[in-house]
Amino acid sequence: MPMITYREALNQALREEMARDERVLIFGEDVVAYGGAYGVTSNLVKEFGEKRVMDTPIAELGIGGTAVGAAMGGLRPVAELMTINFALLASDAIINHAAKVLHMFGGQMSVPLVFRMVGGGGAQLASTHSQSLEPMFAHVPGIKVVMPATPADAKGLLKSAIRDENPVLFIEHALLYRVRGEVPEGEYLIPLGKAEVKREGSDITLVAYSRSTLVALEAADRLSQEGIEAEVVDLRTLRPLDIETVLTSVRKTNRAVTVEEAWRTYGIGAEVASRIQEEAFDYLDAPIRRVAGVEVPLPYAKNLEQAAIPDAGRVVEAVKQLFARTAA
Amino acid sequence: MPMITYREALNQALREEMARDERVLIFGEDVVAYGGAYGVTSNLVKEFGEKRVMDTPIAELGIGGTAVGAAMGGLRPVAELMTINFALLASDAIINHAAKVLHMFGGQMSVPLVFRMVGGGGAQLASTHSQSLEPMFAHVPGIKVVMPATPADAKGLLKSAIRDENPVLFIEHALLYRVRGEVPEGEYLIPLGKAEVKREGSDITLVAYSRSTLVALEAADRLSQEGIEAEVVDLRTLRPLDIETVLTSVRKTNRAVTVEEAWRTYGIGAEVASRIQEEAFDYLDAPIRRVAGVEVPLPYAKNLEQAAIPDAGRVVEAVKQLFARTAA
Amino acid sequence: MEASTVAHIAGSGLDKKTLLNFLHQMLLIRKFEDKSAELYARGKIAGFLHLYNGQEASAVGAISTLSEQDLLITHYRDHGYAIARGMDVNRCMAELLGKATGVAKGRGGSMHFFDASLGMLGGWAIVAGHMPLAVGLGLASNYLAKRQVVLCIFGDGATNNGYFHEALNMAKLWKVPVVFLCENNLYGMGTAVHRASAVVEMIRKAAPYDIPAERVDGMDVLAVRAATAKAVEHARRGDGPYFLEVVTYRFRGHSMADPILYRDKAEVEEWKQRDPIVIFRARLEQEGLLSPQELEQIERETDELVVEAVRFAEESPDPPLTDLYEDIYASP
Amino acid sequence: MEASTVAHIAGSGLDKKTLLNFLHQMLLIRKFEDKSAELYARGKIAGFLHLYNGQEASAVGAISTLSEQDLLITHYRDHGYAIARGMDVNRCMAELLGKATGVAKGRGGSMHFFDASLGMLGGWAIVAGHMPLAVGLGLASNYLAKRQVVLCIFGDGATNNGYFHEALNMAKLWKVPVVFLCENNLYGMGTAVHRASAVVEMIRKAAPYDIPAERVDGMDVLAVRAATAKAVEHARRGDGPYFLEVVTYRFRGHSMADPILYRDKAEVEEWKQRDPIVIFRARLEQEGLLSPQELEQIERETDELVVEAVRFAEESPDPPLTDLYEDIYASP
Ligand SMILES: Cc1ncc(C[n+]2csc(CCOP(=O)(O)OP(=O)(O)O)c2C)c(N)n1
Ligand SMILES: Cc1ncc(C[n+]2csc(CCOP(=O)(O)OP(=O)(O)O)c2C)c(N)n1
Ligand SMILES: [Mg+2]
Ligand SMILES: [Mg+2]
């Protein structure tokens, strides 16, 4: 299988879906000549022309709303909001419009669309450009929220998102674009709403998503050198949440730690931990711990930013504390 | 103590703070002649004039941003966003601006302001006007989120919110405005970030906030008739979250159920449950259960809407299941 | 009010049948609204109820210019648009009563009338939020070469919102076939136009987008019809968006919850002298196009339709509780 | 470009000291930016770095009209504004290097320069998001009778955002003393103005708010100065907001990450012929206001300031890790 980057995998998914379905079009800020702020749409205009790859003004309210309208009109827009930080300006279009159409109007119309955006920190972009706001959107029924961790997942999930009949928020991670991995050529689909065990292990379950999955995998390798075999579950989709895969793992390992870049309070790990204790209470040998982003606006200075984002070290530490606790 | 409504208590708090501090002013949609969509600001213009009570256009981006600027300019604005559903349009001003000023600019300036809004469902306003989006905002460090359940708390917390040096989201509940209760006259302050035990009990802890607190209290009365004494903890402030009061209660009762109108997944109960199992794991006799809003856009039809919002019956049921479980 | 002069009826190029149908529609809307107010007072209708009394000429005149495949998207004060577009009044009333037979299965209520089969795409309750949706619909129309025109209706208050600005700019850039129709009824909730907008003539707001604009007397159904016909023609030709300001007035409060403390009775009474239904009826009579018998028949028909609508709605079943869980996600 | 004609220097009413200081400031900004680019290439500066090369006349001319108590609030391309407002270049450079001595303690970086003591209130990175903040600051100025004028600077791209529309409308309604200065550098990121805006003259966008507007040559520091002085005077008099379009050009990419695939070299070269610093220096020389010695001294002083700034920044300590937890909430 060819080794390509996460960015190339996304570009490939977009190209394939546009070639497959005439109704798929892309619009957003600087997606044409610039190829997108992160280069994901580069060269697509050459192949599909400006009718299907359109620049927009800096108008997130407008981009959000036009995407909903275009979907109602029979298209399958892939609208780029650039970053999840700007998606707040489209949150009304997403939550009060896209998420409501199907149910509120009696099931007469669905809105198949994808909002692509980058999320996460680590690139020293300071506090308004480094957020992990996915918990805010994942809270809302009527939309789906997808966050791929690998190039292969990026391709397979984006293709499925574009084919989905519902509004899908597709959140990429700034620090993953250059990551390489094996990606199947051509038709390759990963169903939305399915988590994946990225590493098997018997002693503890690490639950993560997006870039944090790589952090969890690194932590698992380190733990393994100390005789602790961690299983790593990559949620991949935050809504609908595939808790079954998590529970199956925890019933085997009896322990869990969640890993996320988002702020801890009211974050993704909170829901995962709650579900685990609700549905696997008697299997737990220890409380579920959460490793999450420090609850501060992310600063520019590298040393401060790094201290605020979970790394393998913090995950290893949290796991060891759990074992120390149960040993004691 | 005089018995007044939740609405009157809020109006009284606004009046007292405006009389106390010249820098306090109110602006928002229809806050002058209309007295606010829910009548909370009625007659204030008569007393303080249009310099201190100002109507705005239907411009939530503008209201959000001008409030931040006014606070930076030395005022203490109380901006009304009408409902939390429209607050999504101000979410960028709140999250990317208000919440960032103090830290991002090196601590040079704070933004003392209050965003007032109504939240919650039950009035048959359909799915874009009935949401409980507080988990989205409570997730964000740099702001405080307050949700009073009683007239007295409404007054004491609003006065404290106006005096706070930070951006505070003050979320009222549409179905509480007519509720009456004893409210101390004059200077009466309740510190932000402090939960309150609204009912003592030894068998189980019910954790709630806003209108759900009344639901929990009703459930507690019913349970008591069946010999189960529930303790009801009213969070009152969602950020900062006073988990200590919750933990103290749970260490005594060894069981907990959370009650909220918000959607279950990634909701308020998820954080509360996670914290409890993290910090009181060995005290738990049973998993923490969550009674929350059904995960659908809230419909207009009364029977459907009622079925989607937690009531005392569902809380009682959840509690009984817990005891059945542990009995078994 | 400097509004485009009224097309003389003979010169309106409309046959008698069409003209009488306008009267029929306006009366039906008026009676539907009055009945809704009554049912609200009796507790049969809940939630927010925004009535259209006084603005009937706008919906009837404008929507009459659309062809079958065209699309309509509006704000929440939507009963008049739905009826003018030919939606089933029985199912509209059933929606207000929250019944399973409602146009949105009772899930949407007053603010969310919708009928995909007629191209009535809502009924939206976030002020100005539906404006970019109209642009998206226009984009789809161009993209799929459907030659569908999109009529987007909103109020004066909506023009102060960021959605308005972003939508009009994108509409012009993308040259979408959207007719933006602003019903300037002089108030946004309880706020007079001059208190919320730096300029009181809404047409001035189309200038920075280079979108042609016209201001028209909203109490004159034929004037609205004529102006909208021109706008729709412009859009269908492929010349892009068009902006219409329809100057009108709402006779009732913003919603049934409105205490109406912000305007005095005299102003309301003055505007009621310009009741679009009374004016149009008188003109038809002057022109000898409406006999007492014909009027009486129209009155009777419209009365019966409303009575029947209420009967249908009241006899309809509530939605089954299982409906709560339907249509949250669409399956592929 | 049809821009207001250049004020003849003699007629500018400015003394030599002021004029030479303009040259000094523009050169300092240019050199600060070039050095920043170099440090970014060497990996000493990270994140987004938006440089101001080519636009110096706008910041220097406009900000020179503010009095001490006035306020300045800008978008993220903010080094030039900070320097023109007199912020300490040492601490500005330290901010770029993420040091504890930075103007935002290293927490903000390039996009968030801030100095409350000088009324420079940021440095904001959400396009157009700071515009209503300016209105709020103006409201406070009126409310507290401070007679502070607020200068709000943003780009052409920002004018297409809903924030722009809501802010200008509210500014006019509330009659706040805000001067909105739009730097039209012909591109928003990689998108040419005509691809993002229905109209290419930004002044046309002030019309629907009844805000007086003027378009000025942004390569001419004295023209910018004259126009802004008028606008500030208008605002200070209590006549409300004013809108300025400063037509300029950025010589470098949107940010250091910009591959610049959207404009051709010829266009850039053509604009470089109109380098505001070269033009102004030549004019000073023509007018006999700048001797070779004086020029040499200004060059030396500005070189030294930048060298010193880098030294200061590099020798400054990183923020202590404890700083991460500081200033999340203010205590009463
Ligand atoms: C974004 C948003 N803000 C506020 C409201 C509350 N609201 C509902 S209708 C309305 C007034 C709208 O006035 P206008 O646009 O003139 O329409 P009209 O009701 O006069 O027909 C307001 C403020 C809302 N629904 N959405
Ligand atoms: C709301 C928002 N959307 C998108 C961006 C990304 N972005 C940063 S700068 C920029 C271009 C701004 O152009 P303009 O306003 O003309 O200012 P200039 O950079 O040309 O000085 C964009 C799209 C952002 N920061 N904020
Ligand atoms: Mg109106
Ligand atoms: Mg620009």
mmCIF file of C-alpha atoms in Angstrom, chain A residues 21-25 27 51-52 54-75 89-94 96-110 140-144 163-167 239-240, chain C residues 71 73 91 95 103-105 107-109 111-117 120-126 128-146 148 161-163 166-167 169-170 173-174 323-332:
data_model
loop_
_atom_site.group_PDB
_atom_site.id
_atom_site.type_symbol
_atom_site.label_atom_id
_atom_site.label_comp_id
_atom_site.label_asym_id
_atom_site.label_seq_id
_atom_site.Cartn_x
_atom_site.Cartn_y
_atom_site.Cartn_z
ATOM 1 C CA ASP A 21 -20.530 12.341 -7.586
ATOM 2 C CA GLU A 22 -21.236 15.468 -9.613
ATOM 3 C CA ARG A 23 -23.205 16.949 -6.735
ATOM 4 C CA VAL A 24 -20.153 17.184 -4.488
ATOM 5 C CA LEU A 25 -18.607 20.645 -4.449
ATOM 6 C CA PHE A 27 -16.319 26.033 -0.951
ATOM 7 C CA LYS A 51 -17.708 25.711 -10.556
ATOM 8 C CA ARG A 52 -16.929 22.938 -8.085
ATOM 9 C CA MET A 54 -15.202 28.030 -4.893
ATOM 10 C CA ASP A 55 -13.596 30.692 -2.756
ATOM 11 C CA THR A 56 -15.821 32.498 -0.276
ATOM 12 C CA PRO A 57 -15.463 35.794 1.541
ATOM 13 C CA ILE A 58 -14.401 35.709 5.203
ATOM 14 C CA ALA A 59 -17.969 35.029 6.188
ATOM 15 C CA GLU A 60 -18.435 32.017 8.430
ATOM 16 C CA LEU A 61 -22.111 32.775 9.060
ATOM 17 C CA GLY A 62 -22.583 32.822 5.322
ATOM 18 C CA ILE A 63 -20.512 29.729 4.647
ATOM 19 C CA GLY A 64 -22.391 27.804 7.308
ATOM 20 C CA GLY A 65 -25.800 28.868 6.051
ATOM 21 C CA THR A 66 -25.085 28.495 2.345
ATOM 22 C CA ALA A 67 -23.872 24.955 2.956
ATOM 23 C CA VAL A 68 -27.182 24.082 4.603
ATOM 24 C CA GLY A 69 -29.120 25.705 1.763
ATOM 25 C CA ALA A 70 -27.016 24.039 -0.920
ATOM 26 C CA ALA A 71 -27.655 20.653 0.679
ATOM 27 C CA MET A 72 -31.384 21.362 0.817
ATOM 28 C CA GLY A 73 -31.143 22.295 -2.848
ATOM 29 C CA GLY A 74 -29.774 18.910 -3.831
ATOM 30 C CA LEU A 75 -26.010 19.350 -3.624
ATOM 31 C CA LEU A 89 -19.227 31.827 13.996
ATOM 32 C CA ALA A 90 -20.949 29.043 12.068
ATOM 33 C CA SER A 91 -22.287 27.377 15.210
ATOM 34 C CA ASP A 92 -25.749 28.849 14.764
ATOM 35 C CA ALA A 93 -25.901 27.577 11.178
ATOM 36 C CA ILE A 94 -24.674 24.182 12.345
ATOM 37 C CA ASN A 96 -29.872 25.849 14.925
ATOM 38 C CA HIS A 97 -30.123 25.067 11.233
ATOM 39 C CA ALA A 98 -28.243 22.000 9.935
ATOM 40 C CA ALA A 99 -28.942 19.877 13.014
ATOM 41 C CA LYS A 100 -32.654 20.737 13.065
ATOM 42 C CA VAL A 101 -33.896 20.425 9.483
ATOM 43 C CA LEU A 102 -34.641 16.712 9.411
ATOM 44 C CA HIS A 103 -36.566 16.413 12.664
ATOM 45 C CA MET A 104 -38.086 19.879 13.077
ATOM 46 C CA PHE A 105 -39.709 19.911 9.644
ATOM 47 C CA GLY A 106 -41.229 16.472 10.043
ATOM 48 C CA GLY A 107 -38.618 14.423 8.240
ATOM 49 C CA GLN A 108 -39.288 16.002 4.859
ATOM 50 C CA MET A 109 -35.695 16.855 4.069
ATOM 51 C CA SER A 110 -32.199 15.856 5.126
ATOM 52 C CA VAL A 140 -25.527 18.238 19.727
ATOM 53 C CA PRO A 141 -27.889 15.552 18.342
ATOM 54 C CA GLY A 142 -28.586 15.798 14.617
ATOM 55 C CA ILE A 143 -24.964 16.210 13.581
ATOM 56 C CA LYS A 144 -22.086 13.753 13.463
ATOM 57 C CA ARG A 163 -21.673 10.063 1.386
ATOM 58 C CA ASP A 164 -23.533 10.395 4.656
ATOM 59 C CA GLU A 165 -27.044 11.849 4.484
ATOM 60 C CA ASN A 166 -26.483 13.974 7.580
ATOM 61 C CA PRO A 167 -24.493 17.071 8.544
ATOM 62 C CA ARG A 239 -21.023 11.459 17.785
ATOM 63 C CA PRO A 240 -22.480 8.933 17.453
ATOM 64 C CA LEU C 71 -38.604 27.970 -3.935
ATOM 65 C CA ILE C 73 -37.954 30.379 2.337
ATOM 66 C CA ARG C 91 -52.609 20.633 7.961
ATOM 67 C CA GLU C 95 -49.502 22.028 13.039
ATOM 68 C CA VAL C 103 -47.307 20.136 8.069
ATOM 69 C CA ALA C 104 -44.301 19.300 10.257
ATOM 70 C CA LYS C 105 -45.975 16.412 12.105
ATOM 71 C CA ARG C 107 -42.870 19.089 15.706
ATOM 72 C CA GLY C 108 -42.403 22.614 14.399
ATOM 73 C CA GLY C 109 -45.467 24.583 15.363
ATOM 74 C CA MET C 111 -42.762 29.139 13.285
ATOM 75 C CA HIS C 112 -41.830 26.146 11.148
ATOM 76 C CA PHE C 113 -44.362 25.554 8.391
ATOM 77 C CA PHE C 114 -42.766 23.454 5.662
ATOM 78 C CA ASP C 115 -43.929 21.656 2.541
ATOM 79 C CA ALA C 116 -41.181 20.267 0.349
ATOM 80 C CA SER C 117 -43.684 19.271 -2.348
ATOM 81 C CA MET C 120 -42.017 26.012 0.809
ATOM 82 C CA LEU C 121 -38.770 25.330 2.656
ATOM 83 C CA GLY C 122 -39.655 26.863 6.055
ATOM 84 C CA GLY C 123 -40.515 28.770 8.360
ATOM 85 C CA TRP C 124 -37.248 29.612 10.314
ATOM 86 C CA ALA C 125 -37.004 31.142 13.756
ATOM 87 C CA ILE C 126 -33.474 32.509 14.003
ATOM 88 C CA ALA C 128 -31.907 36.371 9.363
ATOM 89 C CA GLY C 129 -30.464 32.876 9.779
ATOM 90 C CA HIS C 130 -32.335 31.614 6.740
ATOM 91 C CA MET C 131 -30.878 34.241 4.419
ATOM 92 C CA PRO C 132 -27.658 32.369 3.584
ATOM 93 C CA LEU C 133 -29.771 29.238 3.174
ATOM 94 C CA ALA C 134 -31.542 31.069 0.351
ATOM 95 C CA VAL C 135 -28.145 31.794 -1.191
ATOM 96 C CA GLY C 136 -27.274 28.107 -0.947
ATOM 97 C CA LEU C 137 -30.556 27.163 -2.584
ATOM 98 C CA GLY C 138 -29.819 29.650 -5.356
ATOM 99 C CA LEU C 139 -26.358 28.202 -5.755
ATOM 100 C CA ALA C 140 -27.885 24.737 -6.166
ATOM 101 C CA SER C 141 -30.364 26.099 -8.697
ATOM 102 C CA ASN C 142 -27.553 27.499 -10.824
ATOM 103 C CA TYR C 143 -25.289 24.507 -10.299
ATOM 104 C CA LEU C 144 -27.962 22.042 -11.356
ATOM 105 C CA ALA C 145 -29.273 24.419 -14.052
ATOM 106 C CA LYS C 146 -32.771 24.246 -12.597
ATOM 107 C CA GLN C 148 -35.433 27.886 -9.968
ATOM 108 C CA ASN C 161 -27.912 41.211 11.496
ATOM 109 C CA GLY C 162 -24.570 39.929 10.220
ATOM 110 C CA TYR C 163 -26.344 37.147 8.350
ATOM 111 C CA GLU C 166 -22.820 38.053 4.468
ATOM 112 C CA ALA C 167 -25.748 36.592 2.537
ATOM 113 C CA ASN C 169 -22.550 39.859 -0.532
ATOM 114 C CA MET C 170 -22.268 36.162 -1.366
ATOM 115 C CA LEU C 173 -20.641 37.320 -5.904
ATOM 116 C CA TRP C 174 -22.231 34.017 -6.907
ATOM 117 C CA ASP C 323 -42.267 9.966 16.946
ATOM 118 C CA LEU C 324 -39.915 11.706 19.365
ATOM 119 C CA TYR C 325 -37.130 9.396 18.245
ATOM 120 C CA GLU C 326 -37.833 9.550 14.519
ATOM 121 C CA ASP C 327 -35.831 11.581 12.011
ATOM 122 C CA ILE C 328 -32.901 12.413 14.245
ATOM 123 C CA TYR C 329 -30.530 11.038 11.621
ATOM 124 C CA ALA C 330 -31.282 10.107 8.027
ATOM 125 C CA SER C 331 -30.116 6.676 6.923
ATOM 126 C CA PRO C 332 -28.154 6.537 3.654
#
